[in-house]
Coordinates of C-alpha atoms and ligand atoms in Angstrom, one line a residue:
M7 CA -23.5 8.2 -8.4
T8 CA -21.0 7.6 -11.2
P9 CA -19.4 4.2 -12.1
T10 CA -16.1 5.7 -10.8
I11 CA -17.6 6.5 -7.5
E12 CA -19.3 3.1 -7.3
T13 CA -15.9 1.5 -7.9
I14 CA -14.3 3.6 -5.1
L15 CA -17.1 2.9 -2.6
S16 CA -17.1 -0.9 -3.2
H17 CA -13.4 -1.3 -2.4
R18 CA -12.3 -4.2 -0.3
S19 CA -8.9 -5.8 -0.3
I20 CA -8.7 -9.2 -2.1
R21 CA -6.3 -11.8 -0.7
K22 CA -7.4 -14.9 -2.7
F23 CA -7.1 -15.1 -6.4
T24 CA -8.0 -17.5 -9.2
E25 CA -5.2 -18.8 -11.4
Q26 CA -6.4 -16.7 -14.3
A27 CA -3.8 -14.2 -15.7
I28 CA -4.6 -10.6 -16.2
D29 CA -5.1 -9.8 -19.9
P30 CA -2.0 -7.9 -21.1
E31 CA -4.1 -5.0 -22.4
Q32 CA -5.8 -4.7 -19.1
L33 CA -2.5 -4.7 -17.3
D34 CA -1.2 -2.0 -19.7
T35 CA -4.4 0.1 -18.9
I36 CA -3.8 -0.4 -15.2
I37 CA -0.2 0.8 -15.5
Q38 CA -1.2 3.8 -17.7
S39 CA -3.7 4.7 -15.1
G40 CA -0.9 4.8 -12.5
L41 CA 1.3 6.9 -14.8
A42 CA -1.5 9.5 -15.1
A43 CA -1.4 10.2 -11.4
S44 CA -0.5 13.7 -10.1
S45 CA 3.2 14.1 -9.0
S46 CA 4.6 16.6 -6.6
S47 CA 6.6 19.2 -8.6
M48 CA 6.4 16.7 -11.5
L49 CA 9.4 15.0 -9.9
Q50 CA 7.9 11.6 -10.8
V51 CA 9.6 9.7 -8.0
V52 CA 8.2 6.2 -8.5
S53 CA 9.6 3.0 -9.9
I54 CA 7.4 -0.1 -10.2
I55 CA 9.1 -3.5 -10.3
R56 CA 6.8 -6.1 -11.8
V57 CA 7.8 -9.4 -10.4
T58 CA 7.1 -12.2 -12.8
D59 CA 9.9 -14.6 -11.6
L60 CA 8.2 -17.2 -9.5
D61 CA 11.2 -17.9 -7.3
K62 CA 11.4 -14.2 -6.5
R63 CA 7.7 -14.2 -5.7
K64 CA 8.1 -17.1 -3.3
T65 CA 10.9 -15.3 -1.6
L66 CA 9.0 -12.0 -1.4
A67 CA 5.9 -13.8 0.0
K68 CA 8.2 -15.1 2.9
L69 CA 10.0 -11.8 3.3
A70 CA 6.6 -10.0 3.6
G71 CA 5.8 -12.2 6.7
N72 CA 4.5 -15.3 4.9
Q73 CA 1.7 -13.7 2.9
P74 CA 0.8 -16.4 0.3
Y75 CA -1.1 -14.1 -2.0
V76 CA 2.2 -12.3 -2.9
E77 CA 3.0 -15.6 -4.7
S78 CA -0.5 -16.6 -5.9
A79 CA -1.7 -13.2 -7.3
A80 CA -1.6 -12.9 -11.1
E81 CA 0.5 -9.8 -10.8
F82 CA 2.8 -8.4 -8.1
L83 CA 4.0 -4.9 -8.4
V84 CA 6.6 -3.4 -6.0
F85 CA 6.4 0.4 -5.6
C86 CA 9.7 2.1 -4.9
I87 CA 10.6 5.7 -4.0
D88 CA 13.1 6.4 -6.8
Y89 CA 15.6 9.3 -6.9
H90 CA 18.2 7.2 -8.7
R91 CA 16.9 8.5 -12.1
H92 CA 17.4 12.1 -10.9
F93 CA 20.8 11.3 -9.5
T94 CA 21.8 9.6 -12.8
I95 CA 20.8 12.7 -14.8
N96 CA 22.8 14.9 -12.4
P97 CA 24.8 13.5 -9.5
N98 CA 24.7 16.9 -7.8
V99 CA 21.0 16.5 -6.7
N100 CA 20.3 16.4 -3.0
T101 CA 18.2 13.4 -2.2
E102 CA 18.8 13.4 1.6
Y103 CA 15.9 15.6 2.7
T104 CA 13.1 13.9 4.7
E105 CA 10.8 16.2 2.6
L106 CA 11.9 14.3 -0.5
T107 CA 11.1 11.0 1.0
I108 CA 7.6 12.2 2.0
I109 CA 7.2 13.4 -1.6
G110 CA 8.2 10.0 -2.9
A111 CA 5.9 8.1 -0.5
V112 CA 3.0 10.3 -1.5
D113 CA 3.7 10.0 -5.2
C114 CA 3.9 6.2 -4.8
G115 CA 0.6 6.0 -2.8
I116 CA -1.3 8.1 -5.4
M117 CA 0.1 6.2 -8.3
A118 CA -0.6 2.8 -6.7
Q119 CA -4.1 3.8 -5.8
N120 CA -4.8 4.8 -9.4
C121 CA -3.6 1.3 -10.4
L122 CA -5.8 -0.4 -7.9
L123 CA -8.9 1.6 -8.7
S124 CA -8.3 1.0 -12.4
A125 CA -8.0 -2.7 -11.7
E126 CA -11.1 -2.8 -9.5
S127 CA -13.1 -1.0 -12.2
L128 CA -12.1 -3.8 -14.6
G129 CA -13.6 -6.4 -12.1
L130 CA -10.1 -7.3 -10.7
G131 CA -9.1 -7.1 -7.1
G132 CA -6.0 -6.5 -5.1
V133 CA -4.2 -5.8 -1.8
Y134 CA -1.3 -3.6 -0.8
I135 CA 1.7 -5.3 0.9
G136 CA 3.4 -3.1 3.4
G137 CA 4.8 -6.3 4.8
L138 CA 7.7 -6.0 2.3
R139 CA 9.2 -3.4 4.7
N140 CA 9.5 -6.2 7.4
S141 CA 12.6 -7.1 5.4
A142 CA 13.3 -4.0 3.4
S143 CA 17.0 -4.6 2.9
E144 CA 16.5 -8.2 1.8
V145 CA 13.7 -7.2 -0.7
D146 CA 16.0 -4.4 -1.9
E147 CA 18.8 -6.8 -2.5
L148 CA 16.5 -9.3 -4.3
L149 CA 15.2 -6.7 -6.6
E150 CA 18.6 -5.1 -7.1
L151 CA 17.5 -1.6 -6.3
P152 CA 20.2 1.0 -6.9
Q153 CA 21.2 3.7 -4.5
H154 CA 18.5 6.4 -3.9
C155 CA 15.8 3.9 -4.7
A156 CA 13.9 2.4 -1.8
V157 CA 11.2 -0.2 -1.5
L158 CA 7.9 1.1 -0.1
F159 CA 5.1 -1.5 -0.6
G160 CA 3.8 -4.1 -3.0
L161 CA 0.5 -4.5 -4.7
C162 CA -1.1 -7.9 -5.5
L163 CA -3.5 -7.9 -8.4
G164 CA -5.7 -10.6 -9.9
H165 CA -9.1 -12.1 -10.5
P166 CA -10.9 -12.3 -7.1
D167 CA -11.6 -15.8 -5.7
Q168 CA -13.4 -14.4 -2.7
D169 CA -16.1 -11.9 -2.0
P170 CA -15.2 -10.3 1.4
Q171 CA -17.4 -7.7 3.1
I172 CA -16.6 -4.0 2.9
K173 CA -14.8 -2.9 6.1
P174 CA -16.5 0.0 7.9
R175 CA -14.5 3.2 8.1
L176 CA -14.4 5.9 10.7
P177 CA -17.3 8.3 9.9
A178 CA -16.8 11.7 8.2
K179 CA -17.6 13.5 11.4
V180 CA -14.4 12.0 12.9
I181 CA -12.1 12.6 10.0
M182 CA -13.4 15.9 8.8
H183 CA -12.7 19.2 10.6
E184 CA -13.9 22.7 9.6
N185 CA -11.5 25.6 9.6
S186 CA -9.7 24.3 12.7
Y187 CA -9.0 21.1 14.4
Q188 CA -12.0 19.9 16.5
A189 CA -11.5 17.8 19.7
L190 CA -12.3 14.2 19.3
D191 CA -15.7 13.2 20.5
L192 CA -15.1 9.7 22.0
S193 CA -18.7 8.8 21.7
N194 CA -18.2 8.7 17.9
I195 CA -15.3 6.2 18.5
E196 CA -17.5 4.1 20.7
S197 CA -20.2 3.8 18.0
Y198 CA -17.5 3.0 15.5
D199 CA -16.0 0.3 17.8
K200 CA -19.5 -1.3 18.0
K201 CA -19.7 -1.4 14.2
M202 CA -16.2 -2.9 14.0
Q203 CA -16.9 -5.4 16.7
D204 CA -19.8 -6.7 14.6
Y205 CA -17.7 -6.6 11.5
Y206 CA -14.8 -8.6 13.2
A207 CA -17.3 -11.1 14.7
S208 CA -19.2 -11.7 11.4
R209 CA -16.7 -11.4 8.6
S210 CA -16.1 -14.4 6.4
S211 CA -12.5 -15.1 7.5
N212 CA -10.3 -14.3 10.5
Q213 CA -13.2 -13.7 12.8
K214 CA -12.3 -12.3 16.2
Q215 CA -13.7 -10.6 19.3
S216 CA -12.2 -7.1 19.2
I217 CA -12.8 -3.4 18.7
W218 CA -11.0 -1.0 16.5
S219 CA -9.6 1.3 19.2
Q220 CA -8.1 -1.7 20.9
E221 CA -6.5 -3.1 17.7
V222 CA -4.9 0.2 16.8
T223 CA -3.7 1.2 20.2
N224 CA -2.2 -2.3 20.6
K225 CA -0.4 -1.8 17.3
L226 CA 0.9 1.6 18.2
A227 CA 2.1 0.5 21.7
G228 CA 4.7 -1.6 20.0
E229 CA 7.6 -0.8 17.7
S230 CA 6.9 0.2 14.1
R231 CA 9.7 -1.3 11.9
P232 CA 12.5 0.6 13.6
H233 CA 15.0 -0.7 11.0
I234 CA 13.4 1.5 8.3
K235 CA 15.2 4.7 9.4
G236 CA 18.6 2.9 8.9
Y237 CA 17.4 1.4 5.6
L238 CA 16.4 4.7 4.2
N239 CA 19.6 6.4 5.4
H240 CA 21.6 3.7 3.8
K241 CA 19.9 4.4 0.5
G242 CA 20.9 8.1 0.8
L243 CA 17.4 9.2 1.9
T244 CA 15.9 10.9 5.1
K245 CA 19.3 12.0 6.4
R246 CA 18.3 15.6 7.2
Ligands
LIG19 C1 0.2 0.8 2.4 C2 -0.6 -0.4 2.8 C3 0.0 -1.5 3.2 C4 -0.7 -2.7 3.5 N1 -0.1 -3.9 3.8 C5 -0.8 -5.0 3.9 C6 -0.1 -6.2 4.0 O1 1.1 -6.3 4.1 N2 -0.9 -7.4 4.1 C7 -2.3 -7.3 4.0 O2 -2.9 -8.4 4.1 N3 -2.9 -6.1 3.9 C8 -2.2 -5.0 3.8 N4 -2.9 -3.8 3.6 C9 -4.3 -3.8 3.5 C10 -5.0 -3.2 4.7 O3 -5.0 -4.2 5.8 C11 -6.5 -2.9 4.3 O4 -6.5 -2.0 3.3 C12 -7.3 -2.4 5.5 O5 -7.4 -3.4 6.5 C13 -8.7 -2.0 5.1 O6 -9.4 -3.1 4.5 P1 -9.9 -3.0 3.0 O7 -8.8 -2.6 2.1 O8 -10.5 -4.4 2.7 O9 -11.0 -2.0 3.0 C14 -2.2 -2.6 3.4 C15 -2.8 -1.4 3.1 C16 -2.0 -0.3 2.8 C17 -2.7 1.0 2.4

């Protein structure tokens, strides 16, 4: 076990922060950790908007579906897929391919996770905020994102003021396949559901009687932000 692996394995999202600011040197290290991430074809398709304006934070907390930690976290970083840079260098670039949006989303995810892990290794905590996409156009307008630059998710960072349990994950035998796809063994899901039922019933906040398979199938039975396609198209992305 290395300290890096220990950090990775002790991850849990933090949604309650003290008022303490993040030391500027630490913040710089966190950002440098993000910049060190791999990037598909070295396209470097990420922009991060650091939101320090408290009025904007308040508005973003509301736009994300009333998530108060967006306002109370020491730092709030918004990760955007950004082809505006490439377009500015040469307006002949084709940004419309869905493939390029996938590249941007993957680049953003990898960079953000480097930032979060770096923060966690410094004793800080954080949580991603996909809720920003509830109101993608409003967030976009508030942050004055140019054409070919689209909001993806936020990241709250700060000093933890809570110590939540680690959430159990699906076991490797469900996620991992060897050489070809192996059929799902539902008994593995049943055992995981039992684990998650105990977790939901005993966790420190938001306790509930539920199981994982019910939670996720309920979620997938509904619509998933159907406005996103139009938003991305409007930004000149995912048109073909
Ligand atoms: C891209 C992304 C978006 C997320 N958006 C939100 C969010 O808007 N609000 C929130 O409270 N948690 C959000 N989360 C956190 C997940 O709910 C959390 O990671 C998951 O439940 C597992 O819990 P853990 O991180 O504590 O292990 C998001 C996570 C990811 C990866």
